[in-house]
PDB file of C-alpha atoms and ligand atoms in Angstrom:
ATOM      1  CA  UNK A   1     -27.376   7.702  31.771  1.00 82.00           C
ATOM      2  CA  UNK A   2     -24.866   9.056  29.502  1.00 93.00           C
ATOM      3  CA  UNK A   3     -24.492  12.743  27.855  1.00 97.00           C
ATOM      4  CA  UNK A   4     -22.232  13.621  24.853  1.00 97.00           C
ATOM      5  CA  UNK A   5     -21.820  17.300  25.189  1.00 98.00           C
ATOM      6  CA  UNK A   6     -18.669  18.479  25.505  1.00 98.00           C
ATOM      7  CA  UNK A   7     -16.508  19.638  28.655  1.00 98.00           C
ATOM      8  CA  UNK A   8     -15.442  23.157  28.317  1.00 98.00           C
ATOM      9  CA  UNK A   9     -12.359  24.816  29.576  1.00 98.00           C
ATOM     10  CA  UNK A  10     -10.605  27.825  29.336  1.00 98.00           C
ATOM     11  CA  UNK A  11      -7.621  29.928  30.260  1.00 98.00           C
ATOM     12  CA  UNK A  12      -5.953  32.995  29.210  1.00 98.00           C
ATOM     13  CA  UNK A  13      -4.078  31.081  26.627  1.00 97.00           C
ATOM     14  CA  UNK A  14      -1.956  28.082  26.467  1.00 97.00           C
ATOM     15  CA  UNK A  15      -0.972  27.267  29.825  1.00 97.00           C
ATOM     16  CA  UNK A  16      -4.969  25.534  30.721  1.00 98.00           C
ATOM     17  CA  UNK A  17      -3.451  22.670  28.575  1.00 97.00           C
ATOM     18  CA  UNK A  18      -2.083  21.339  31.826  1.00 96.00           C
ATOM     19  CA  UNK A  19      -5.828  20.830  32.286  1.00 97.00           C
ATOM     20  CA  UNK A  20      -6.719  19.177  29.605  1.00 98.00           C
ATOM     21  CA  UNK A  21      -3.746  16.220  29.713  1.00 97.00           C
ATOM     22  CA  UNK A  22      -5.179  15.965  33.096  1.00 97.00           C
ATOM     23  CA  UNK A  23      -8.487  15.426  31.893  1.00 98.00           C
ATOM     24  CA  UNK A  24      -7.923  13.728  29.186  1.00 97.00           C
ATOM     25  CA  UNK A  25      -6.396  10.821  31.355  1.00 96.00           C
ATOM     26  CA  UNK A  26      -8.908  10.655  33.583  1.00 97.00           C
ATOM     27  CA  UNK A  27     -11.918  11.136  31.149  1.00 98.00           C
ATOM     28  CA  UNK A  28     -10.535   9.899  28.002  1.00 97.00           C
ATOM     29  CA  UNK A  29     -14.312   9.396  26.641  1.00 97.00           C
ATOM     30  CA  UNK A  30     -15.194  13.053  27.164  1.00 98.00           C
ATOM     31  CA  UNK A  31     -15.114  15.617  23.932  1.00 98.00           C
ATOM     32  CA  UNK A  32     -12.942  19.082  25.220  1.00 98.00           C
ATOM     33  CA  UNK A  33     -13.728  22.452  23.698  1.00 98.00           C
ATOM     34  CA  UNK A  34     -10.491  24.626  24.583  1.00 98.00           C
ATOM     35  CA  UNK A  35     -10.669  28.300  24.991  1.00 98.00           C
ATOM     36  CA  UNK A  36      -7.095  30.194  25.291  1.00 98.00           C
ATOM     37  CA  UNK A  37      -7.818  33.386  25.349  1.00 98.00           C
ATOM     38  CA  UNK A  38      -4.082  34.025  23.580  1.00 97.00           C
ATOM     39  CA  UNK A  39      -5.280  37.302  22.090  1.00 97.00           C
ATOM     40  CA  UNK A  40      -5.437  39.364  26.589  1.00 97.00           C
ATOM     41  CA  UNK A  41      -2.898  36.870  28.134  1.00 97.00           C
ATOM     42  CA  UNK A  42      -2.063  37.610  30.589  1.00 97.00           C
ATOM     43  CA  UNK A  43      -4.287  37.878  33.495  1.00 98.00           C
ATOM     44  CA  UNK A  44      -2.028  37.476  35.996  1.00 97.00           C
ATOM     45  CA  UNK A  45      -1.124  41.158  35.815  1.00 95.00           C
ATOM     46  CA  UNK A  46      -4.653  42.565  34.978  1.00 97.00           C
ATOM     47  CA  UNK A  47      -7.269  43.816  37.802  1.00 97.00           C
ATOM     48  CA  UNK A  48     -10.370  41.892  38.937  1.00 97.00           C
ATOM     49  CA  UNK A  49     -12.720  43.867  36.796  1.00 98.00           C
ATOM     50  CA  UNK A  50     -10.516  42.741  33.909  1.00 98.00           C
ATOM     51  CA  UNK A  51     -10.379  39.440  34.305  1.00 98.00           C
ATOM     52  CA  UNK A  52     -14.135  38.971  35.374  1.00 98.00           C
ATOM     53  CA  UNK A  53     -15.085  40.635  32.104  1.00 98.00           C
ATOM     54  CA  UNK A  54     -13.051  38.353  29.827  1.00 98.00           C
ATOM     55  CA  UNK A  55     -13.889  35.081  31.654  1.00 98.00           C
ATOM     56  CA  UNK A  56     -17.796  36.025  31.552  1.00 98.00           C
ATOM     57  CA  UNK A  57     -16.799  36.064  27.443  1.00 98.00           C
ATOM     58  CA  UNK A  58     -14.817  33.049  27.772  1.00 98.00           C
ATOM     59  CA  UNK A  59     -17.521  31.351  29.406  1.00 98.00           C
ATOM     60  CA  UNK A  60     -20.221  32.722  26.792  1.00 98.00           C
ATOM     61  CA  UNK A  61     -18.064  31.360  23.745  1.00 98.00           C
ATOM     62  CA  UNK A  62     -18.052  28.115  25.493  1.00 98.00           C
ATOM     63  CA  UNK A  63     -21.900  27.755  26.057  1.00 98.00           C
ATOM     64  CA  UNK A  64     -22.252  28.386  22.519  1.00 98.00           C
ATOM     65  CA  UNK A  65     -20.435  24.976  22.235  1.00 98.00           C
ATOM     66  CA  UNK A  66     -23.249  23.815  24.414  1.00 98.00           C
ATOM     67  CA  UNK A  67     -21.072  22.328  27.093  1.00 98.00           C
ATOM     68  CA  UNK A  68     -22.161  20.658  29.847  1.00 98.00           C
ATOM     69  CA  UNK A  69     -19.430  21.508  32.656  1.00 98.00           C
ATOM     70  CA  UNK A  70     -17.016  24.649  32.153  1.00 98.00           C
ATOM     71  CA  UNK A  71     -13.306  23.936  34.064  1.00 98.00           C
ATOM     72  CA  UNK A  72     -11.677  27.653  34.653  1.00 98.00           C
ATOM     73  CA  UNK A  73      -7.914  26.006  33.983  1.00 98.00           C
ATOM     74  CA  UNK A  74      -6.817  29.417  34.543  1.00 98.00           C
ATOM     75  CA  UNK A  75      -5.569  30.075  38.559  1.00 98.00           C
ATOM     76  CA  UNK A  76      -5.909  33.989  38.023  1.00 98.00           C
ATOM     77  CA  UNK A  77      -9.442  33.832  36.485  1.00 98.00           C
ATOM     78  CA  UNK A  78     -10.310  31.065  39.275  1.00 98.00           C
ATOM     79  CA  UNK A  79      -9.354  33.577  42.097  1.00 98.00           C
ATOM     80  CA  UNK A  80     -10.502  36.528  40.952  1.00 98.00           C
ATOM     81  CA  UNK A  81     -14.079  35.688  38.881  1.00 98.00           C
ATOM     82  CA  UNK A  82     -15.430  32.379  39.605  1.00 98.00           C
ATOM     83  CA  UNK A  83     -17.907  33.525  42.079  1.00 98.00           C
ATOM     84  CA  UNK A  84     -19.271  35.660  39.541  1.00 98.00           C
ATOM     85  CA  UNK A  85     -19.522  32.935  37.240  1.00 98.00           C
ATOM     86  CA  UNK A  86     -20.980  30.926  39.148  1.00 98.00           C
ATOM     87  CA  UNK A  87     -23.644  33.284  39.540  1.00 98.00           C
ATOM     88  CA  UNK A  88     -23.817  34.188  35.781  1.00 97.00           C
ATOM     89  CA  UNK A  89     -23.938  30.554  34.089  1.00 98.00           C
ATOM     90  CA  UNK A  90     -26.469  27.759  34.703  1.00 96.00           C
ATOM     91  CA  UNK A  91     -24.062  25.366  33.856  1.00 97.00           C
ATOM     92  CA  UNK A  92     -21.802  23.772  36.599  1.00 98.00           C
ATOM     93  CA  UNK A  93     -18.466  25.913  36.850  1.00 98.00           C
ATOM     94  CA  UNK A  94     -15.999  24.366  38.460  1.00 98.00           C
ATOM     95  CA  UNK A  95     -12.263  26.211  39.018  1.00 98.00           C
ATOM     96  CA  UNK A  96      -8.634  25.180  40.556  1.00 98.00           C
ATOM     97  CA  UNK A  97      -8.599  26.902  43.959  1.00 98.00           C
ATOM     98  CA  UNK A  98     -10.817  24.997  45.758  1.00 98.00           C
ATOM     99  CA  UNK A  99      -9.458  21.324  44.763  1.00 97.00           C
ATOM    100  CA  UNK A 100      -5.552  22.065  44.676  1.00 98.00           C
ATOM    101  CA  UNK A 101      -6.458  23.732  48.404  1.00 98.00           C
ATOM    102  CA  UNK A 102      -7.799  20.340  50.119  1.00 98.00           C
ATOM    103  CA  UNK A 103      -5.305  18.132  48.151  1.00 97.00           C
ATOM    104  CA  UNK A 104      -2.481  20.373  50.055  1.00 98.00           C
ATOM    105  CA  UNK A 105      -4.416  20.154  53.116  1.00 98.00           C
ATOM    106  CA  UNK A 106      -4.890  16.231  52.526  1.00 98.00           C
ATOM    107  CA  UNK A 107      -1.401  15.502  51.787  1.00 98.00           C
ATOM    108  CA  UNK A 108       0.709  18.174  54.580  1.00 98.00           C
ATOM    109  CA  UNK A 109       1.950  16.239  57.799  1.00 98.00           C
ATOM    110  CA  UNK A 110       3.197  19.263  59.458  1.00 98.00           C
ATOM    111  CA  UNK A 111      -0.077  21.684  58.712  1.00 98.00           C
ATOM    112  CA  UNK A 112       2.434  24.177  56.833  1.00 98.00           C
ATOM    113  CA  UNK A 113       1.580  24.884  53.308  1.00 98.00           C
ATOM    114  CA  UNK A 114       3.403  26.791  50.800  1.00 98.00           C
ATOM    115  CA  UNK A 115       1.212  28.365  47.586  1.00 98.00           C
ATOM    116  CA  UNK A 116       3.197  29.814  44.772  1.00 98.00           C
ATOM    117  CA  UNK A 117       1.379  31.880  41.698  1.00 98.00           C
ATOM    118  CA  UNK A 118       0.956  34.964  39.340  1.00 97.00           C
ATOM    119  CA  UNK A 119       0.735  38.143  40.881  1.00 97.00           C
ATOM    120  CA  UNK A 120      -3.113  38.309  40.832  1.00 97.00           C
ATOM    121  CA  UNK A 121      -3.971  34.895  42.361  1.00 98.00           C
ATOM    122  CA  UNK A 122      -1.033  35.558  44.955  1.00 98.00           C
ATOM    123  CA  UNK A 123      -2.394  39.154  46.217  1.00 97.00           C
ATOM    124  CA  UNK A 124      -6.333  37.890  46.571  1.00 98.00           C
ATOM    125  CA  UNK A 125      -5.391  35.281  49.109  1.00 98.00           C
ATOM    126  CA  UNK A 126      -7.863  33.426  47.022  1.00 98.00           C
ATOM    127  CA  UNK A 127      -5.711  29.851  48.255  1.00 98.00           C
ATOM    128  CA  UNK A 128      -5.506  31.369  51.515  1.00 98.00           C
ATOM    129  CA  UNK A 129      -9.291  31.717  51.843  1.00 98.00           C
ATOM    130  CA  UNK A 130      -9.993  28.199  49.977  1.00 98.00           C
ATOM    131  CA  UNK A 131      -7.534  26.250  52.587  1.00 98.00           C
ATOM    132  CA  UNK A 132      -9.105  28.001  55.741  1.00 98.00           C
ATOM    133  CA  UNK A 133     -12.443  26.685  55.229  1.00 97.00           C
ATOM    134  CA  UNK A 134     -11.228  23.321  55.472  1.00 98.00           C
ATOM    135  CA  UNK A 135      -8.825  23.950  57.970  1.00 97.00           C
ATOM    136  CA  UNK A 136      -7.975  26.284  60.960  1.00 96.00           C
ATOM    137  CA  UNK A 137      -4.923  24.754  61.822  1.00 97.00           C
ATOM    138  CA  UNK A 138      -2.732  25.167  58.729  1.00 98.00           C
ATOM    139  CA  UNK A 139       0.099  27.882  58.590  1.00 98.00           C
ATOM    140  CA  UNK A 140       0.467  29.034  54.925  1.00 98.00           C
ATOM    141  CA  UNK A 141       3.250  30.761  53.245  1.00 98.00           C
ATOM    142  CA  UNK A 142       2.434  32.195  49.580  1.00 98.00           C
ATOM    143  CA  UNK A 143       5.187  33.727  46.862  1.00 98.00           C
ATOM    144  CA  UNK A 144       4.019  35.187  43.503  1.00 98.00           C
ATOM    145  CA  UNK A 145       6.728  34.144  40.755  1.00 98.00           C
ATOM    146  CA  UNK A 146       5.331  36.345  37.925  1.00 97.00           C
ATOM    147  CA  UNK A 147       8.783  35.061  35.776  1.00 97.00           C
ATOM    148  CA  UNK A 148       7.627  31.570  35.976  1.00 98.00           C
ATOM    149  CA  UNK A 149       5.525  31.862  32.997  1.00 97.00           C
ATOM    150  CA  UNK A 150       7.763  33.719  30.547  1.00 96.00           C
ATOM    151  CA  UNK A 151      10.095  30.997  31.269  1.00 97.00           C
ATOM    152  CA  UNK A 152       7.682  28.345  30.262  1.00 95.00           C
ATOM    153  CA  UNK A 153       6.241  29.659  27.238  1.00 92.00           C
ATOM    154  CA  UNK A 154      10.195  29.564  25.826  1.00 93.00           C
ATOM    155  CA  UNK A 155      10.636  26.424  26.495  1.00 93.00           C
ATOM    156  CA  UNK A 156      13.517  27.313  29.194  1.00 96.00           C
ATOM    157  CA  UNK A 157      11.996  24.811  31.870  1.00 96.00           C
ATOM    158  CA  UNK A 158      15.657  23.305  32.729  1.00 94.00           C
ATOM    159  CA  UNK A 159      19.008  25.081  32.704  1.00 94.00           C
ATOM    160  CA  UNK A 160      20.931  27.193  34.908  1.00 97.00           C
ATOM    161  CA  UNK A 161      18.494  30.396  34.493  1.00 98.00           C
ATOM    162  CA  UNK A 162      15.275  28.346  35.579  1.00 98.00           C
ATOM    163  CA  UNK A 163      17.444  26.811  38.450  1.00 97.00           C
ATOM    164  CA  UNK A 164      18.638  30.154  39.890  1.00 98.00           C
ATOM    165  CA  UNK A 165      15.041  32.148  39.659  1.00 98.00           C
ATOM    166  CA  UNK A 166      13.776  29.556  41.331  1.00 98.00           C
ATOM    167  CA  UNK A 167      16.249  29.701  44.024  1.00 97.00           C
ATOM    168  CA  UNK A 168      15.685  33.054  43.838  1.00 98.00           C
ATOM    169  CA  UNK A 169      11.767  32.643  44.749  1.00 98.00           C
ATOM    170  CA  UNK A 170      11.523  29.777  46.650  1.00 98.00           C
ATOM    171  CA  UNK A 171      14.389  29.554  48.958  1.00 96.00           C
ATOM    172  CA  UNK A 172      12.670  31.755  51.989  1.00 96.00           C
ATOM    173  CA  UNK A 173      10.297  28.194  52.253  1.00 98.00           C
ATOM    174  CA  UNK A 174      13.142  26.286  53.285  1.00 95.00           C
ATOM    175  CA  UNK A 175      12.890  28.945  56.400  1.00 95.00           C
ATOM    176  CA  UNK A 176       9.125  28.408  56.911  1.00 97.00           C
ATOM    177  CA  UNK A 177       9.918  24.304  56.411  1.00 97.00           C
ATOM    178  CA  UNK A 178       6.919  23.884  54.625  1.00 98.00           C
ATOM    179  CA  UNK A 179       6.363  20.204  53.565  1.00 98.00           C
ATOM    180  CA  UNK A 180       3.752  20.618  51.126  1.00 98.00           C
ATOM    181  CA  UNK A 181       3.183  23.265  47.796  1.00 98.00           C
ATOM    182  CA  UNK A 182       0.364  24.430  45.631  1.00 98.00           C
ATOM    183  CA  UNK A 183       1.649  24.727  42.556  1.00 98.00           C
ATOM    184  CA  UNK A 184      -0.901  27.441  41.880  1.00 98.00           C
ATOM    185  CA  UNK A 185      -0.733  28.924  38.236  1.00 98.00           C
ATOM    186  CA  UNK A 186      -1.191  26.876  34.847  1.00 97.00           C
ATOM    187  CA  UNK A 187       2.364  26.588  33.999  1.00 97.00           C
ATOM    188  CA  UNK A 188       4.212  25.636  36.960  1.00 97.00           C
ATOM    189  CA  UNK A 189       3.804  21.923  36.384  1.00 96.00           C
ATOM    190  CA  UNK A 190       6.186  22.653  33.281  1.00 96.00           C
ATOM    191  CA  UNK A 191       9.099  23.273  35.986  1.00 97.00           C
ATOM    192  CA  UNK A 192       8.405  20.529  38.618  1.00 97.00           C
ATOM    193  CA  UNK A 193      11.872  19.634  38.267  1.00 97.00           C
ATOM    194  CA  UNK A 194      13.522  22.873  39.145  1.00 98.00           C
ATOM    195  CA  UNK A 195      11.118  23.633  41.765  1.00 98.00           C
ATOM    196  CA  UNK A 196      11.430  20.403  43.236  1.00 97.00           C
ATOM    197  CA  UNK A 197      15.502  21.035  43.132  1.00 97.00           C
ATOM    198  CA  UNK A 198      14.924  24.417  45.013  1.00 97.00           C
ATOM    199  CA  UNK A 199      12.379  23.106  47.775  1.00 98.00           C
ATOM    200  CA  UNK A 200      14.032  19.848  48.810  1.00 96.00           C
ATOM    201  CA  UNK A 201      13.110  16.180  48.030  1.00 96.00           C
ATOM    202  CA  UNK A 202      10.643  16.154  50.957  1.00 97.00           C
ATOM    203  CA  UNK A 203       8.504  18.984  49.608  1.00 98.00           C
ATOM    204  CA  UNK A 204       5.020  17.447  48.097  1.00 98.00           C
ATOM    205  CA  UNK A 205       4.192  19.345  45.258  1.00 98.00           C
ATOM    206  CA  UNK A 206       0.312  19.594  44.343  1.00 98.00           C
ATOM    207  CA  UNK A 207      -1.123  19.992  40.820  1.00 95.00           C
ATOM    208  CA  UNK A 208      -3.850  22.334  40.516  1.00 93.00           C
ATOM    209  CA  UNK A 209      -4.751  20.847  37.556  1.00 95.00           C
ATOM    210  CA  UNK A 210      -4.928  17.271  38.637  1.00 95.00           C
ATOM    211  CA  UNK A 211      -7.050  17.977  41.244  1.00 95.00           C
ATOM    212  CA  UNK A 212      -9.653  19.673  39.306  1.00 97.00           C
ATOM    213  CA  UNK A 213      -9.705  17.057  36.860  1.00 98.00           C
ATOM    214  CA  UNK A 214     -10.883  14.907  39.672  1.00 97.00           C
ATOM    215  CA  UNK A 215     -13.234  17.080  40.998  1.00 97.00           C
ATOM    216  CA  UNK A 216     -14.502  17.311  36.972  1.00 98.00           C
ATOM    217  CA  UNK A 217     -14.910  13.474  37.356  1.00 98.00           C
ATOM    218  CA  UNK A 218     -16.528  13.361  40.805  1.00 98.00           C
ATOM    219  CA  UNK A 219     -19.036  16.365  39.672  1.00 98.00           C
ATOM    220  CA  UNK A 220     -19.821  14.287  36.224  1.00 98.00           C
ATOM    221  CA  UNK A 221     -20.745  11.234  37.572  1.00 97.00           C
ATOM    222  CA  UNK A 222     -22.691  12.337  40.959  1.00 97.00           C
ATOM    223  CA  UNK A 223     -24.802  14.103  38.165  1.00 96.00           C
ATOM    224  CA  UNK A 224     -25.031  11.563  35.744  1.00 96.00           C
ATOM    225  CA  UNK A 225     -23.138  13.676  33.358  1.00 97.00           C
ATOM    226  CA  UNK A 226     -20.410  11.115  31.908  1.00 97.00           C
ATOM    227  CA  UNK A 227     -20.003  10.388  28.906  1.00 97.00           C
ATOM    228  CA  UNK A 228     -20.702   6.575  28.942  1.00 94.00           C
ATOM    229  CA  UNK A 229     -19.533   6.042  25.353  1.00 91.00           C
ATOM    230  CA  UNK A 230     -16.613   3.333  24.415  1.00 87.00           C
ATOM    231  CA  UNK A 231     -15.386   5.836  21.619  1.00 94.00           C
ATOM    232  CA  UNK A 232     -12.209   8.178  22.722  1.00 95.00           C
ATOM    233  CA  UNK A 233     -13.032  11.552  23.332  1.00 96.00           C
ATOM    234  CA  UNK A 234     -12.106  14.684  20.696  1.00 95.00           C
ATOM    235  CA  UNK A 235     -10.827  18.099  21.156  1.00 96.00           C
ATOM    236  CA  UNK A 236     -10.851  21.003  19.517  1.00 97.00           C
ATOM    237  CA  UNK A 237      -9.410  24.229  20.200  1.00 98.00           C
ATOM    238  CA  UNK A 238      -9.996  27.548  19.789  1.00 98.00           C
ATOM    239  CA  UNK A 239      -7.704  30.826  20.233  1.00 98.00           C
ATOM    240  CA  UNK A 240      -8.529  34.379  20.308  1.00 98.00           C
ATOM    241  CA  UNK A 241      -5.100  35.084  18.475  1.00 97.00           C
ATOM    242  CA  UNK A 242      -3.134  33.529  15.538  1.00 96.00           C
ATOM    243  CA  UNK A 243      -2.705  29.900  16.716  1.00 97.00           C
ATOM    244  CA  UNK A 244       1.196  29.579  14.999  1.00 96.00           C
ATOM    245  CA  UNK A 245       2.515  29.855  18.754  1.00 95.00           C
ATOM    246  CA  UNK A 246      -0.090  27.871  20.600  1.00 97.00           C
ATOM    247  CA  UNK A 247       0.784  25.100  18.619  1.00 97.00           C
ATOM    248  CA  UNK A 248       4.377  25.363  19.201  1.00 95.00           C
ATOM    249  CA  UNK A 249       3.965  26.044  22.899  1.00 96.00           C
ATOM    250  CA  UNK A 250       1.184  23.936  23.507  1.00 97.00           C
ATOM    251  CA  UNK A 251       2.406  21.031  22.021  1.00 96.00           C
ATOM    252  CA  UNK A 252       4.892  20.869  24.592  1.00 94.00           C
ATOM    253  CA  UNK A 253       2.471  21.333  27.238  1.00 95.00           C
ATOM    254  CA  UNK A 254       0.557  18.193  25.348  1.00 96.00           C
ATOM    255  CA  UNK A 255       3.535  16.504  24.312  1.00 95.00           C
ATOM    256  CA  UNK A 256       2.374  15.906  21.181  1.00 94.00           C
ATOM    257  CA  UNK A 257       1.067  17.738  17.606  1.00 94.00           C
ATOM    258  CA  UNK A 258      -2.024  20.011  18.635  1.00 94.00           C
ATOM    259  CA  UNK A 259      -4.058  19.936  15.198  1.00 85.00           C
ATOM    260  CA  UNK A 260      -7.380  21.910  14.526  1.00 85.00           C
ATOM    261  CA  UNK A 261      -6.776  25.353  16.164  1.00 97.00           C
ATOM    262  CA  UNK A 262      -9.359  27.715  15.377  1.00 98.00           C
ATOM    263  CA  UNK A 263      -9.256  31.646  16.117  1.00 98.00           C
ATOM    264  CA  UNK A 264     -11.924  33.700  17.030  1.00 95.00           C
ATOM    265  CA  UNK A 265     -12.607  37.123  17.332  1.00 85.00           C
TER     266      UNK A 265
HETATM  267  N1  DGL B   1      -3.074  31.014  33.292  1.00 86.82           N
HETATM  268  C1  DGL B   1      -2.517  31.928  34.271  1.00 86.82           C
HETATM  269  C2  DGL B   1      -2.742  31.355  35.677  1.00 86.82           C
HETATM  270  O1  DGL B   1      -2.887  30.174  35.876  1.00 86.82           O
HETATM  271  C3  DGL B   1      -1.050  32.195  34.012  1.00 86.82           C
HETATM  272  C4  DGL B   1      -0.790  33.062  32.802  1.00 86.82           C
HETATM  273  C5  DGL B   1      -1.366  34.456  32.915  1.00 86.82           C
HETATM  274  O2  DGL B   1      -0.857  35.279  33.691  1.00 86.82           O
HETATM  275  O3  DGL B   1      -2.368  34.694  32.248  1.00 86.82           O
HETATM  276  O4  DGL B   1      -2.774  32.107  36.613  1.00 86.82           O
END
């Protein structure tokens, strides 16, 4: 069995594209219809209601792509509206909480877990809640770091200024010797590095983003979904505001030339 239709995925704007490398790896035959919804971002600020109403749009634009899974790349939209998604959309919708929770609890030796995000995903405990149901015994420890993503989108993911608010966030973990963290918000895989700097060496970080992809690949092919073609996937992506600074940004993100960026209204 094989199906062409696309995978869907969207975020509030360019930072899902840690998503898509991810996927993109590990599905290379799979077509990718992007959504960054570049025209609201952010979410991490905005209220549930909010976010719920613009990933129910998201999701809509995407099913007019006729897509057969939908990935919420987006950590704030995952918290806050993926239930109601779920219950909106016939198609499979998958988000990050869930997988980046049990690869933390997979990977942490000493059952202490550190989650870092926006605002939003911090305040609805939304990790919290994902890593209890798969384990009682875990002490967790969560930080928002809403400059995190400012920080990306200029391109300042080195340097003394991402180096000291790091610091800055992540130092009190060192005091709650935490040996494993969710890196829970789209950008943050931008400034492994620093992060890695301000936790210690010993400090397993976890991807959101790869662990969805897996959980994309595990859902595809339990359902006979894949793509069983020998020809290299395509992706095209689609903006909600002018794409002149997705393309810078998300290049990086990509590290390469993102062509064929459509906007929408
Ligand atoms: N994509 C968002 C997230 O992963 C970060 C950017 C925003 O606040 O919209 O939470």
């Amino acid at each position: 069995m094989s199906d062409s239709r696309p995978i869907g995925i969207f975020d509030s704007g360019v930072g899902g594209l840690t998503v898509v490398d991810k996927i993109e790896k590990l599905l290379p035959h799979e077509d990718i219809i992007y959504f960054g919804d570049t025209a609201r971002v952010p979410y991490g600020t905005k209220s549930k209601e909010t976010v719920t109403k613009f990933s129910v749009e998201n999701v809509e634009f995407l099913m007019a792509h006729d897509v057969k899974l939908v990935i919420v790349a987006c950590n704030t939209a995952s918290s806050l509206s993926l239930d109601f998604l779920r219950r909106c959309f016939k198609v499979p919708v998958i988000g990050v909480i869930a997988p980046g929770a049990a690869g933390a609890v997979n990977s942490t030796r000493n059952n202490r877990i550190g989650v870092i995000g926006t605002s939003a995903t911090i305040s609805s405990g939304a990790y919290e809640k994902a890593i209890r149901k798969i384990s009682r015994k875990v002490k967790i420890f969560t930080q928002s770091c809403p400059l995190f993503v400012p920080l990306v989108e200029e391109g300042w993911t080195g340097g003394e200024i991402a180096r000291k608010v790091s610091g800055i966030y992540l130092n009190g973990f060192k005091v709650n010797r935490i040996d494993t963290l969710i890196l829970g918000c789209t950008h943050y895989p931008m400034l492994k590095d620093v992060i890695k700097k301000a936790v210690g060496p010993d400090v397993l970080l976890i991807d959101s983003a790869a662990e969805v992809a897996k959980e994309a690949r595990d859902l595809l092919d339990a359902s006979g979904l894949l793509n069983n073609s020998r020809r290299k996937g395509g992706q095209k992506f689609f903006v909600s505001d002018e794409p002149g600074r997705f393309i810078k940004t998300g290049g990086r993100f990509l590290r390469r030339r993102i062509s064929c960026v459509k906007r929408i209204t």
